[in-house]
Coordinates of C-alpha atoms and ligand atoms in Angstrom, one line a residue:
X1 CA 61.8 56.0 88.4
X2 CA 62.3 58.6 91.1
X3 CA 62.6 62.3 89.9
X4 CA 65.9 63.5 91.2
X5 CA 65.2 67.6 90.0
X6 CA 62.9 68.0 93.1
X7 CA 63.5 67.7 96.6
X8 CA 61.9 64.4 98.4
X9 CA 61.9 63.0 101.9
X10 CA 63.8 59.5 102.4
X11 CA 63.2 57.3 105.1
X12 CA 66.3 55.3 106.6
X13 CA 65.8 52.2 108.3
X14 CA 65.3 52.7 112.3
X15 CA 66.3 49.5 114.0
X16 CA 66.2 49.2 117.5
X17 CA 63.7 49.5 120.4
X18 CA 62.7 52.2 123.4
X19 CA 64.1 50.3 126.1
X20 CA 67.2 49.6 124.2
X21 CA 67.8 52.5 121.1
X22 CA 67.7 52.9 118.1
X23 CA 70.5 53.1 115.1
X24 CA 69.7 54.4 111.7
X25 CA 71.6 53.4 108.8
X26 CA 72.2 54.8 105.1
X27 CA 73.2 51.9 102.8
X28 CA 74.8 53.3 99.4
X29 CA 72.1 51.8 97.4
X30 CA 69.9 53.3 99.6
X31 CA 71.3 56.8 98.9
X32 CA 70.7 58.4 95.5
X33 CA 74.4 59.3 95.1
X34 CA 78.0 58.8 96.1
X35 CA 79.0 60.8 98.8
X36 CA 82.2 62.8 98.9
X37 CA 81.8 64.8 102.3
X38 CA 79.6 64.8 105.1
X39 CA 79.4 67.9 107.7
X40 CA 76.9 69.0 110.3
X41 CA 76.0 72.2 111.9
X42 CA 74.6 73.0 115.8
X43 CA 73.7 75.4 118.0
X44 CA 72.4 77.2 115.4
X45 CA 70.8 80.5 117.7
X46 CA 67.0 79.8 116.7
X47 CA 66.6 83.7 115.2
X48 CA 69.0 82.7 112.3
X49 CA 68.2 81.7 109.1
X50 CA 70.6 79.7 107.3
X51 CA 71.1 78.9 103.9
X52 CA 70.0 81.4 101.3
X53 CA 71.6 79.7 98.5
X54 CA 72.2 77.4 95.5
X55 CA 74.2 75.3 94.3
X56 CA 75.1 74.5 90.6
X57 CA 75.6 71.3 91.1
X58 CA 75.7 69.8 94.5
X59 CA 73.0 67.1 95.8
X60 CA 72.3 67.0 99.5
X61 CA 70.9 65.2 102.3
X62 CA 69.8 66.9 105.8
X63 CA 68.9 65.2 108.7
X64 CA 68.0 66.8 111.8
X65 CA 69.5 64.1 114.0
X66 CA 68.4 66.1 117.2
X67 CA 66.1 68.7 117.1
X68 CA 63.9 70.8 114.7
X69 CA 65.2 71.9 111.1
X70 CA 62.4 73.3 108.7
X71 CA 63.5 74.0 105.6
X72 CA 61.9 75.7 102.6
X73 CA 63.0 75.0 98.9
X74 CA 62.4 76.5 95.5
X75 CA 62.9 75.1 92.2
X76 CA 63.3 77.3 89.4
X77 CA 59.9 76.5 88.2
X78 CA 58.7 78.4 91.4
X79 CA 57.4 75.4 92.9
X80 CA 57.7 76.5 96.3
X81 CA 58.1 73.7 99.1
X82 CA 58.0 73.1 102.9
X83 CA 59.9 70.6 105.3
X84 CA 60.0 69.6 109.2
X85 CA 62.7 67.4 109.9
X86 CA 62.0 65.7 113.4
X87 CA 62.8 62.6 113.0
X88 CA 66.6 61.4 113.2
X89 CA 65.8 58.2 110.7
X90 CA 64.0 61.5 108.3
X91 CA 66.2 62.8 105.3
X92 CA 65.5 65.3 103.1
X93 CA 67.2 65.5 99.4
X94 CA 67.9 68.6 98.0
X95 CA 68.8 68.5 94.1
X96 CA 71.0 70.9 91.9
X97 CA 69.7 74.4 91.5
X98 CA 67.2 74.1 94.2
X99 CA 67.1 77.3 96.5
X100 CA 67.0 76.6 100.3
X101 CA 66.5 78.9 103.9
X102 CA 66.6 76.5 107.0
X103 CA 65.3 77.7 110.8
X104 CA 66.7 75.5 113.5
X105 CA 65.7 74.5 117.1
X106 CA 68.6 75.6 119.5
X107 CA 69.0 71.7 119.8
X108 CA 68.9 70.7 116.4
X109 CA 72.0 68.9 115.1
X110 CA 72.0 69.0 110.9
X111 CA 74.1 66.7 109.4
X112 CA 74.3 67.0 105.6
X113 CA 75.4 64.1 103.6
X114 CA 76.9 66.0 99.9
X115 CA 77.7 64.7 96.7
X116 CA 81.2 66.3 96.3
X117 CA 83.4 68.6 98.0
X118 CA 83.1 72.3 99.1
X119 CA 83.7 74.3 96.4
X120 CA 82.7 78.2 96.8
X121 CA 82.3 78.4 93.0
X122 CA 79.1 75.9 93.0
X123 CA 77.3 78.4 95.6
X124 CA 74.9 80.9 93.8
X125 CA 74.0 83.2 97.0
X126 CA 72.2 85.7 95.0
X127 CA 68.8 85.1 94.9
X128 CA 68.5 86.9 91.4
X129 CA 71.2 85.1 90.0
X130 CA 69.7 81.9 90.8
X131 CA 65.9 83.1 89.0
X132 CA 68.1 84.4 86.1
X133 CA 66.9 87.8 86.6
X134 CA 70.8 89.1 87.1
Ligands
T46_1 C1 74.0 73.9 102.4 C2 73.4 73.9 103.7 C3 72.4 72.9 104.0 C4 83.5 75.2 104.4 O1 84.6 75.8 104.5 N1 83.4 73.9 104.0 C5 82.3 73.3 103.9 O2 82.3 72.1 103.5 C6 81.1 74.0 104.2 C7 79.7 73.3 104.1 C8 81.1 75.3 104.6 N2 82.3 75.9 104.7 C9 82.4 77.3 105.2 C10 81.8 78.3 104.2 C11 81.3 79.4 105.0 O3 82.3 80.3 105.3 O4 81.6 77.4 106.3 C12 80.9 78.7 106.3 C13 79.4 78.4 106.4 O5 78.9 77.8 105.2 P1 77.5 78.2 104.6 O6 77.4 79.7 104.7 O7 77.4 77.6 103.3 O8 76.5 77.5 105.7 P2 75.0 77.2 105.5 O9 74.7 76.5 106.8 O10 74.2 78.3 105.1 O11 74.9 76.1 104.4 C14 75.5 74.8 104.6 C15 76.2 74.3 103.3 O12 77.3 75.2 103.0 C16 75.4 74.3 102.1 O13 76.0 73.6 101.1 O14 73.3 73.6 101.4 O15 74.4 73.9 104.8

């Protein structure tokens, strides 16, 4: 059974050809939640860092549908890990209580598929907080 406590990579179908495209598509059963919103982010200017937070409860997906995203995450068991999204078929889930920084290419377009709606009361954005230390 997949462990859902630690971030994983998830590869979506890529159908299609060179001389024709491609399309990728995320099936719900192929998705280890429901999702309730879906935003993306661009032109990120590639000296900022984004991120630097929690969440309580949230689950994610990021895919760098153009571009470069590399993101790090920490679990609160310090295990410490590193991810290059290049790939627009490539997603990366993010559990609950996972800490996360992302660098983007100037290009990179993120699109984050989320288990439920913005709510500013799920973000932890103090590091401290989040290792318990606060
Ligand atoms: C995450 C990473 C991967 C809203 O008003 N509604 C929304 O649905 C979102 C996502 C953001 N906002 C507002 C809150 C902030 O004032 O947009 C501003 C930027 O959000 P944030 O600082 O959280 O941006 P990132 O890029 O650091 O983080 C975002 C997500 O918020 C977060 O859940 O994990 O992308």
């Amino acid at each position: 059974m997949k462990d859902y406590s630690r971030p994983f990579l998830l590869e979506f179908p890529k159908v299609g050809n060179p001389s024709l495209g491609f399309i990728s598509i995320a099936e719900k059963e192929d998705l280890p939640f429901v999702p309730k919103r879906i935003y993306w982010t661009y032109y990120t200017p590639e000296d900022v860092e984004r991120g630097g937070h929690s969440h309580f409860d949230l689950q994610q997906i990021l895919l760098a549908v153009a571009g470069k995203i590399e993101v790090t995450t920490e679990l609160l068991n310090g295990e410490k890990l590193h991810f290059v999204l290049d790939r627009p078929n490539m997603g990366l889930f993010i559990p609950k209580m996972c800490w996360r920084t992302m660098k983007y290419t100037h290009n990179a377009v993120q699109i984050c598929i989320a288990s439920n709606e913005y709510d500013e009361k799920d973000y932890i954005r103090d590091y401290q907080i989040f290792l318990g230390e606060k």
